[in-house]
Amino acid sequence: MQNLYKNDYFYLLFGQDKVYIEVLEGGFQLKDFDQVLYDFPRISLTQFTNLKNALQFIRNQPMEIGFLKPRVEIILSKDLLEAKVRLNVTEAELEENLPEITSEILEILDEQNVTEGVLVDVLKAGLKSREEVMIAQGIYPVNGDDAVISYYQLSERKPVIQHDGTADYYEMNFFDEVKKDEWVGEKIIAGEGTQGRTVAGELLPAMLGKDKTLYYDKDTIVEVNEGEKIVLRALIDGALVKVNGSITVQEVLIIEGDVGSKTGNIDYDGSVTIKGTIKDGFSVHATKDISVLSDIGLGSIDSIVSRTGDIYIKGGIFGKDRALIQAAQNVYMKHANECTIQAGGDIHIGLYAIGCKLTGNNIFLDRNRGRIIGGQIQAKAQVVTAFIGNEAERTTTINIEGFDRAAFKQELDELVDKSRKLLIVMDKLQRELEVYETSFEKIVGDKTLDEIVEYEAIRSKYEQIRQIVFSIEDRRNALVAFLKTKGEGEVAIMRKAFPKTFLQIKELQKNIEKITSGVFYVKNKTLFFE
């Protein structure tokens, strides 16, 4: 064994890379051995008990306490993207033997096949004693960018709010009209990424960016590959809408003038836009949305019926107790006079409803100017208006059917929970689809029919669940709208309700005997006013 270190108390010896201590004299404190380790950074103390016993009980024979570390250590990361060097030397040794140590580093790097990304600047001026220093660095692969999807921005169907806070029911973006070949959406294709390289020169493949699915109706919209984009273009002229999360172009019958003796009554499978008006006695029925864009408004028409959609009448209606407006969803108009309006959703009227029979979930008039005068108003949840009745004390009846808030809240919670669980299943299916799609070309090329069938089955299941999630979302939005109502039914009178206004909310009634403003609502079988 060779002598490594000697003082008045002990020898440090080494042989076959092991370090030994032979104690000559007692009295050396164990805590002072840290300085010895600092002065000899190549010593790795692994037998602490032997060291303690040797200093405590003098035996005059060598005892193993550790091993001798190499002067230069190269530490490779598991992914081989980093190599670090640790110099087990003192600062003085490093300064004195820098050229020799630098050569040794390069030799060991070569022995360990570290051929890429050697940091020359570190070799020249960045080496440190007793510390790990990055000496070589590979190139990390850069994963491709995820696909980016964008769609035509659909207009929101609601009255335009003016600067003074009033609603303008004269103008609404009711239809988003598109022409054949017009852009309706696109997907920027997921990027391939940039491959990396280890410090040993091995190539590291980059992961493709995550693909995303374009949701659209293949009967009315087509995909066009345009370089780095997949562009969606309309196959037909029509109105762009979203149905269950997928965009589609609905056929629209556009009538440039009036509906009357030249056109006859209209009954159309699709949406209808009338740029003129509808003459007295005539009707327009459609499976989807109907809009009448004339500023003149309507008179004693027969009926306007949308079997699944909304109705928009820009100029309002003077129905002469004959006209029927019936929509499966919502109705929007400037004013209503002596007509019947029935909506499966909400009724939005700008200025006034005089002598009308209105039925809907909620009935909204302008909060500053809207007037309900006479007639019979029936809503499931809420009526909001500025005025009810008039100075002549015309009898006006407001009936709120009301709802069970606790039951609706429970249903909402159940829907949220169901949607959450379905989204977890969708996420799992999406990951499975991504695995297939990553190698889909290979699958098709090898004609592994079973795998193709399995892929299509997963995709079909994913689509079925997606449709359910969208239907849940529609119902959830409807429940949220109901639950925004005060109590279990509400009449909000923002300016004045005149005498001979009769309110009924659920089973409770209120006869307005003097000019009143405020909010009436029912909660726990009690009528509140605030």
XYZ file of C-alpha atoms in Angstrom:
530
model
C 0.000 0.000 0.000
C 1.145 3.529 -0.716
C 1.231 6.379 1.704
C -1.399 8.989 0.916
C -1.243 11.278 3.955
C 0.437 11.418 7.379
C 0.104 13.551 10.511
C 0.953 13.101 14.195
C -2.056 10.846 14.727
C -2.511 8.543 11.705
C -1.502 7.435 8.249
C -3.836 7.368 5.252
C -2.877 4.577 2.891
C -4.326 3.321 -0.371
C -4.059 0.194 -2.385
C -6.210 -1.283 -5.143
C -8.262 1.936 -5.080
C -9.211 1.396 -1.424
C -8.341 3.867 1.335
C -7.154 2.732 4.778
C -6.325 4.464 8.064
C -3.650 3.363 10.507
C -3.810 5.268 13.807
C -0.559 6.006 15.575
C -1.711 8.206 18.456
C -5.043 8.936 20.095
C -6.664 12.342 20.508
C -7.652 13.225 16.926
C -11.245 14.503 16.863
C -13.633 12.878 14.435
C -15.123 16.225 13.414
C -11.699 17.412 12.290
C -11.569 14.654 9.679
C -13.822 16.805 7.419
C -10.849 19.034 6.718
C -8.816 16.007 5.667
C -11.560 15.042 3.193
C -11.635 18.603 1.867
C -7.885 18.603 1.358
C -8.040 15.216 -0.383
C -11.159 15.387 -2.605
C -10.426 11.991 -4.167
C -11.216 10.208 -0.888
C -14.758 8.861 -0.646
C -15.594 7.937 2.948
C -17.854 4.862 2.966
C -16.869 3.063 6.200
C -17.684 5.703 8.786
C -17.913 3.213 11.664
C -14.421 1.877 10.900
C -13.068 5.430 10.951
C -14.759 6.178 14.259
C -13.508 2.934 15.860
C -9.979 3.404 14.525
C -9.689 6.892 16.029
C -11.196 5.711 19.309
C -9.393 2.380 19.701
C -5.767 2.423 18.542
C -4.910 -0.924 16.926
C -1.770 -0.070 14.923
C -3.153 -1.824 11.867
C -4.781 -0.482 8.677
C -8.605 -0.323 8.592
C -10.593 0.269 5.401
C -12.580 3.513 5.464
C -13.421 4.168 1.813
C -12.150 4.235 -1.716
C -10.142 6.514 -3.932
C -12.210 8.281 -6.575
C -10.698 8.952 -10.005
C -9.309 12.378 -10.559
C -11.743 12.918 -13.431
C -15.336 11.604 -13.324
C -17.712 11.819 -16.278
C -21.389 11.541 -15.316
C -23.836 10.735 -18.121
C -27.576 11.389 -17.809
C -29.901 8.439 -18.402
C -31.177 9.945 -21.645
C -27.580 10.627 -22.792
C -28.447 14.246 -23.444
C -26.028 15.604 -20.859
C -22.474 14.803 -19.744
C -21.018 16.412 -16.649
C -17.471 16.370 -15.352
C -16.478 16.294 -11.722
C -12.848 17.006 -10.870
C -11.793 15.444 -7.589
C -8.854 17.794 -7.141
C -8.098 20.889 -5.148
C -8.144 24.290 -6.789
C -4.363 24.394 -6.587
C -4.053 21.003 -8.301
C -6.428 22.105 -11.034
C -4.477 25.266 -11.711
C -1.138 23.460 -11.645
C -2.183 20.507 -13.831
C -4.812 22.099 -16.107
C -3.368 20.931 -19.476
C -2.930 17.385 -18.190
C -6.435 17.315 -16.652
C -7.972 18.719 -19.855
C -6.342 15.945 -21.882
C -7.593 13.360 -19.398
C -11.142 14.724 -19.718
C -11.025 14.407 -23.499
C -9.680 10.856 -23.267
C -12.447 9.741 -20.914
C -15.107 11.455 -23.047
C -13.776 9.520 -26.028
C -13.776 6.258 -24.057
C -17.440 6.829 -23.147
C -18.347 7.694 -26.772
C -19.180 11.307 -25.959
C -18.624 12.769 -29.398
C -21.340 15.430 -29.766
C -21.890 18.781 -28.112
C -18.614 19.025 -26.209
C -18.481 22.479 -24.613
C -15.070 23.794 -25.670
C -15.499 27.021 -23.710
C -15.911 25.002 -20.504
C -12.724 23.076 -21.233
C -10.856 26.315 -21.748
C -12.098 28.382 -18.844
C -15.007 26.761 -17.024
C -13.593 23.809 -15.126
C -14.050 23.795 -11.344
C -12.739 21.649 -8.547
C -15.111 19.472 -6.481
C -18.185 20.527 -8.557
C -20.162 18.926 -11.358
C -19.880 21.026 -14.492
C -21.691 20.463 -17.792
C -19.062 19.362 -20.290
C -21.192 18.133 -23.189
C -24.817 18.708 -24.127
C -26.934 16.959 -26.703
C -29.777 18.451 -28.698
C -33.211 17.917 -27.226
C -35.853 16.944 -29.757
C -38.462 19.629 -30.329
C -41.940 18.183 -30.576
C -44.133 19.393 -33.379
C -46.735 22.091 -32.754
C -50.252 20.826 -32.156
C -52.787 21.292 -34.891
C -54.668 24.608 -34.696
C -58.341 24.718 -35.623
C -60.419 27.783 -36.357
C -63.962 28.168 -37.628
C -66.068 30.911 -39.131
C -67.111 33.137 -36.208
C -70.849 32.688 -35.938
C -72.924 35.700 -34.917
C -74.620 35.611 -31.551
C -78.369 35.863 -31.775
C -79.237 38.677 -29.476
C -80.362 42.278 -29.882
C -77.626 44.860 -30.338
C -77.135 46.889 -27.145
C -76.775 50.626 -27.733
C -74.456 53.012 -25.855
C -77.343 54.122 -23.623
C -77.980 50.525 -22.584
C -81.134 50.069 -24.633
C -81.587 47.165 -27.035
C -81.937 47.790 -30.757
C -84.309 45.192 -32.163
C -84.167 46.746 -35.604
C -80.890 45.006 -36.465
C -79.772 41.479 -35.694
C -77.214 39.236 -37.332
C -79.733 36.451 -37.643
C -78.128 34.505 -40.469
C -74.462 33.940 -41.262
C -74.840 33.615 -45.008
C -72.064 31.834 -46.918
C -71.579 31.166 -50.594
C -70.376 28.004 -52.275
C -66.562 27.592 -51.961
C -66.404 30.197 -49.185
C -64.000 29.572 -46.282
C -65.818 28.288 -43.196
C -62.936 26.853 -41.174
C -59.454 25.403 -41.284
C -56.876 23.282 -39.535
C -53.194 24.138 -39.487
C -51.662 20.674 -39.709
C -49.717 19.420 -36.690
C -45.961 19.928 -37.044
C -43.428 17.123 -37.370
C -40.979 18.693 -34.939
C -37.170 18.629 -35.019
C -35.172 15.531 -34.112
C -32.545 15.695 -31.402
C -29.143 14.081 -30.881
C -27.500 12.528 -27.801
C -23.951 13.315 -26.708
C -23.086 9.911 -28.205
C -24.356 11.037 -31.599
C -27.568 8.992 -31.608
C -30.590 10.599 -33.256
C -33.650 11.212 -31.088
C -36.951 11.357 -32.983
C -39.337 14.209 -32.260
C -42.964 13.548 -31.447
C -45.547 14.733 -33.917
C -47.773 17.527 -32.691
C -51.173 16.471 -31.455
C -53.718 16.253 -34.217
C -57.220 17.660 -33.802
C -60.463 16.804 -35.527
C -62.471 19.172 -37.679
C -66.161 18.731 -36.956
C -68.392 19.519 -39.901
C -71.227 18.167 -42.001
C -69.657 16.299 -44.916
C -72.790 16.734 -47.040
C -72.517 20.529 -47.109
C -68.836 21.220 -46.383
C -65.682 19.786 -47.949
C -62.047 19.509 -46.824
C -59.470 20.991 -49.192
C -55.760 20.346 -48.629
C -53.995 23.666 -49.172
C -50.354 23.095 -48.284
C -49.868 23.299 -44.534
C -53.591 23.779 -43.984
C -56.729 21.765 -44.406
C -59.390 24.288 -45.327
C -63.143 23.789 -44.990
C -65.190 25.256 -47.813
C -68.941 25.380 -48.314
C -70.365 23.031 -50.932
C -73.584 25.034 -51.241
C -74.952 28.512 -50.684
C -76.759 28.808 -47.376
C -76.618 29.716 -43.701
C -73.732 28.469 -41.601
C -74.854 27.065 -38.252
C -73.494 24.776 -35.562
C -75.432 21.638 -34.692
C -74.227 19.429 -31.833
C -70.740 20.870 -32.102
C -70.393 20.459 -35.883
C -70.708 23.259 -38.410
C -73.081 22.758 -41.301
C -74.506 24.826 -44.134
C -78.270 24.848 -44.086
C -80.143 25.504 -47.267
C -81.898 28.854 -47.164
C -84.809 29.889 -49.312
C -84.240 33.575 -49.991
C -87.256 35.558 -51.161
C -86.099 38.899 -52.517
C -89.517 40.548 -52.308
C -92.754 39.853 -50.465
C -94.632 36.666 -49.717
C -98.024 37.125 -51.296
C -100.067 36.184 -54.310
C -96.959 35.799 -56.505
C -95.300 33.303 -54.185
C -98.258 31.740 -52.436
C -97.876 30.339 -48.957
C -94.414 29.033 -48.144
C -93.656 25.679 -46.541
C -89.954 24.886 -46.815
C -87.650 22.174 -45.515
C -84.851 24.439 -44.341
C -84.476 28.101 -43.409
C -86.330 30.995 -45.020
C -85.228 34.620 -45.385
C -87.778 37.139 -46.660
C -86.270 40.463 -47.654
C -89.680 42.043 -48.047
C -92.768 41.449 -45.948
C -95.615 38.914 -45.722
C -98.943 40.059 -47.052
C -102.136 39.743 -45.025
C -103.610 36.240 -44.969
C -100.424 34.475 -46.090
C -98.244 32.079 -44.123
C -94.616 30.991 -43.983
C -93.693 27.651 -42.452
C -90.195 26.142 -42.314
C -88.386 23.345 -40.566
C -85.623 25.699 -39.438
C -85.153 29.463 -38.930
C -87.334 32.170 -40.438
C -86.405 35.848 -40.779
C -88.498 38.697 -42.158
C -86.235 41.667 -42.886
C -88.575 44.422 -44.046
C -88.678 47.560 -41.913
C -92.390 47.838 -42.648
C -93.362 44.917 -40.444
C -96.328 42.556 -40.779
C -100.084 42.897 -40.607
C -102.851 40.322 -40.269
C -100.870 37.432 -41.673
C -102.069 33.905 -41.166
C -99.037 32.334 -39.472
C -95.272 32.053 -39.267
C -94.150 28.687 -37.939
C -90.593 27.409 -37.384
C -90.752 23.731 -36.500
C -87.229 23.488 -35.009
C -85.660 26.950 -35.054
C -85.988 30.683 -34.304
C -88.100 33.458 -35.811
C -86.911 37.038 -36.376
C -89.289 39.794 -37.485
C -87.310 42.982 -37.933
C -90.234 45.372 -38.318
C -92.655 43.943 -35.779
C -96.279 42.934 -36.314
C -99.822 44.350 -36.184
C -101.729 41.085 -36.106
C -105.332 42.263 -35.784
C -106.065 39.299 -33.485
C -105.347 36.893 -36.318
C -101.587 36.437 -36.712
C -99.869 33.434 -35.142
C -96.108 33.357 -34.571
C -94.866 29.959 -33.422
C -91.218 28.911 -32.947
C -89.705 25.781 -31.458
C -86.909 27.958 -30.066
C -86.854 31.764 -29.712
C -88.742 34.708 -31.189
C -87.200 38.167 -31.782
C -89.086 41.265 -32.983
C -89.306 45.030 -32.717
C -92.896 45.176 -31.410
C -96.049 43.084 -31.244
C -99.664 44.189 -31.499
C -102.761 41.970 -31.231
C -101.151 38.681 -32.131
C -100.352 35.290 -30.636
C -96.701 34.392 -30.079
C -95.724 30.948 -28.860
C -92.068 30.053 -28.251
C -90.492 26.855 -27.024
C -87.652 29.072 -25.791
C -87.726 32.814 -25.040
C -89.581 35.779 -26.532
C -87.591 38.988 -27.059
C -89.613 42.116 -27.932
C -88.122 45.563 -28.247
C -90.664 48.328 -27.709
C -94.075 46.957 -26.771
C -96.561 44.104 -26.745
C -100.150 45.370 -26.896
C -103.137 43.055 -26.615
C -101.016 39.964 -27.271
C -101.071 36.387 -26.102
C -97.445 35.516 -25.349
C -96.242 32.095 -24.227
C -92.599 31.136 -23.620
C -89.986 30.134 -21.068
C -88.980 33.757 -20.490
C -90.374 36.961 -21.944
C -88.031 39.925 -22.231
C -88.810 43.485 -23.289
C -86.423 46.425 -23.231
C -85.689 47.198 -19.573
C -85.938 50.973 -20.148
C -88.668 51.334 -22.784
C -90.495 48.039 -23.098
C -94.251 48.012 -22.446
C -96.718 45.200 -21.951
C -100.225 46.592 -22.319
C -103.255 44.330 -22.098
C -103.312 40.750 -23.260
C -102.351 37.541 -21.547
C -98.718 36.797 -20.825
C -97.666 33.338 -19.754
C -94.061 32.385 -18.953
C -92.500 29.415 -17.249
C -89.884 31.375 -15.311
C -89.528 35.106 -15.873
C -91.029 38.266 -17.360
C -88.872 41.409 -17.564
C -90.140 44.757 -18.842
C -90.079 48.479 -18.085
C -93.860 48.997 -17.946
C -96.951 46.836 -17.448
C -100.380 48.304 -18.216
C -100.959 51.999 -18.909
C -102.434 55.182 -17.511
C -105.876 54.127 -18.793
C -105.546 51.081 -16.514
C -105.996 48.526 -19.264
C -106.287 45.074 -17.748
C -103.037 43.143 -18.148
C -102.487 39.605 -16.885
C -99.070 38.094 -16.218
C -98.946 34.417 -15.312
C -95.714 32.714 -14.270
C -96.007 28.931 -14.231
C -92.908 28.647 -12.043
C -90.599 25.681 -11.525
C -89.138 23.473 -8.814
C -85.747 25.034 -8.090
C -84.551 22.126 -5.967
C -85.447 19.601 -8.676
C -83.763 21.721 -11.363
C -80.659 22.131 -9.197
C -80.519 18.374 -8.616
C -80.916 17.701 -12.336
C -78.166 20.215 -13.097
C -75.792 18.554 -10.626
C -76.562 15.147 -12.144
C -75.935 16.459 -15.650
C -72.629 18.033 -14.622
C -71.539 14.739 -13.053
C -72.658 12.735 -16.074
C -70.882 15.124 -18.435
C -67.683 14.900 -16.355
C -67.720 11.098 -16.516
C -68.385 11.105 -20.259
C -65.537 13.557 -20.825
C -63.197 11.155 -19.018
C -64.316 8.352 -21.348
C -63.904 10.660 -24.349
C -60.382 11.547 -23.258
C -59.479 7.845 -23.028
C -60.979 7.152 -26.455
C -59.177 10.190 -27.870
C -55.838 8.833 -26.679
C -56.631 5.455 -28.245
C -57.510 7.153 -31.518
C -54.257 9.113 -31.447
C -52.296 5.863 -31.155
C -54.088 4.467 -34.197
C -53.828 7.686 -36.179
C -50.085 7.970 -35.541
C -49.545 4.695 -37.385
C -52.638 4.759 -39.559
C -50.731 4.744 -42.849
C -48.963 1.589 -41.768
C -52.243 -0.010 -40.739
C -53.819 0.684 -44.105
C -50.686 -0.313 -45.979
C -50.495 -3.657 -44.233
C -54.239 -4.116 -44.752
C -54.776 -5.230 -41.167
C -58.543 -5.228 -41.489
C -59.199 -6.077 -37.847
C -57.242 -3.049 -36.693
C -59.053 -0.776 -39.141
C -62.425 -2.087 -37.934
C -61.392 -1.549 -34.321
C -60.257 2.001 -35.117
C -63.589 2.801 -36.773
C -65.485 1.318 -33.818
C -63.575 3.531 -31.376
C -64.136 6.586 -33.529
C -67.865 5.812 -33.801
C -68.159 5.417 -30.029
C -66.299 8.691 -29.535
C -68.725 10.494 -31.861
C -71.764 9.005 -30.120
C -70.533 10.178 -26.723
C -69.669 13.610 -28.157
C -73.246 14.004 -29.364
C -74.558 13.049 -25.927
C -72.236 15.582 -24.289
C -73.549 18.358 -26.547
C -77.156 17.437 -25.813
C -76.339 17.496 -22.099
C -74.746 20.918 -22.566
C -77.909 22.248 -24.242
C -80.053 21.027 -21.353
C -77.537 22.339 -18.821
C -77.657 25.813 -20.400
C -81.456 25.746 -20.261
C -81.406 24.828 -16.568
C -78.841 27.533 -15.803
C -81.096 30.079 -17.517
C -84.024 28.999 -15.340
C -81.920 29.102 -12.174
C -80.924 32.723 -12.850
C -84.529 33.596 -12.054
C -85.240 34.892 -8.580
C -86.942 32.265 -6.484
C -89.140 29.890 -8.480
C -90.717 32.456 -10.786
C -90.227 36.198 -11.273
C -91.838 39.330 -12.686
C -89.382 42.258 -12.915
C -91.013 45.677 -13.433
C -88.170 48.104 -14.044
C -90.234 51.359 -14.272
C -93.994 51.134 -13.559
C -96.855 48.689 -13.256
C -100.221 50.404 -13.409
C -103.452 49.451 -11.610
C -105.435 46.521 -13.032
C -102.223 44.586 -13.534
C -102.789 41.026 -12.324
C -99.811 38.874 -11.442
C -99.870 35.183 -10.715
C -96.620 33.379 -9.857
C -97.203 29.678 -9.299
C -100.292 29.500 -7.065
C -99.876 33.001 -5.561
C -101.612 36.092 -6.923
C -101.079 39.834 -6.707
C -103.432 42.573 -7.874
C -101.579 45.856 -8.513
C -103.777 48.649 -7.126
C -101.336 51.549 -7.374
C -98.357 52.406 -9.533
C -95.591 50.012 -8.544
C -92.091 49.088 -9.607
C -89.803 46.312 -8.431
C -89.420 42.566 -8.569
C -92.060 40.068 -7.492
C -91.001 36.467 -6.998
C -92.101 33.331 -5.191
C -89.937 31.279 -2.888
C -91.062 28.508 -0.551
C -94.735 29.226 -1.301
C -94.319 32.873 -0.295
C -94.624 35.931 -2.544
C -91.757 38.394 -2.117
C -91.397 41.947 -3.409
C -88.219 43.978 -3.551
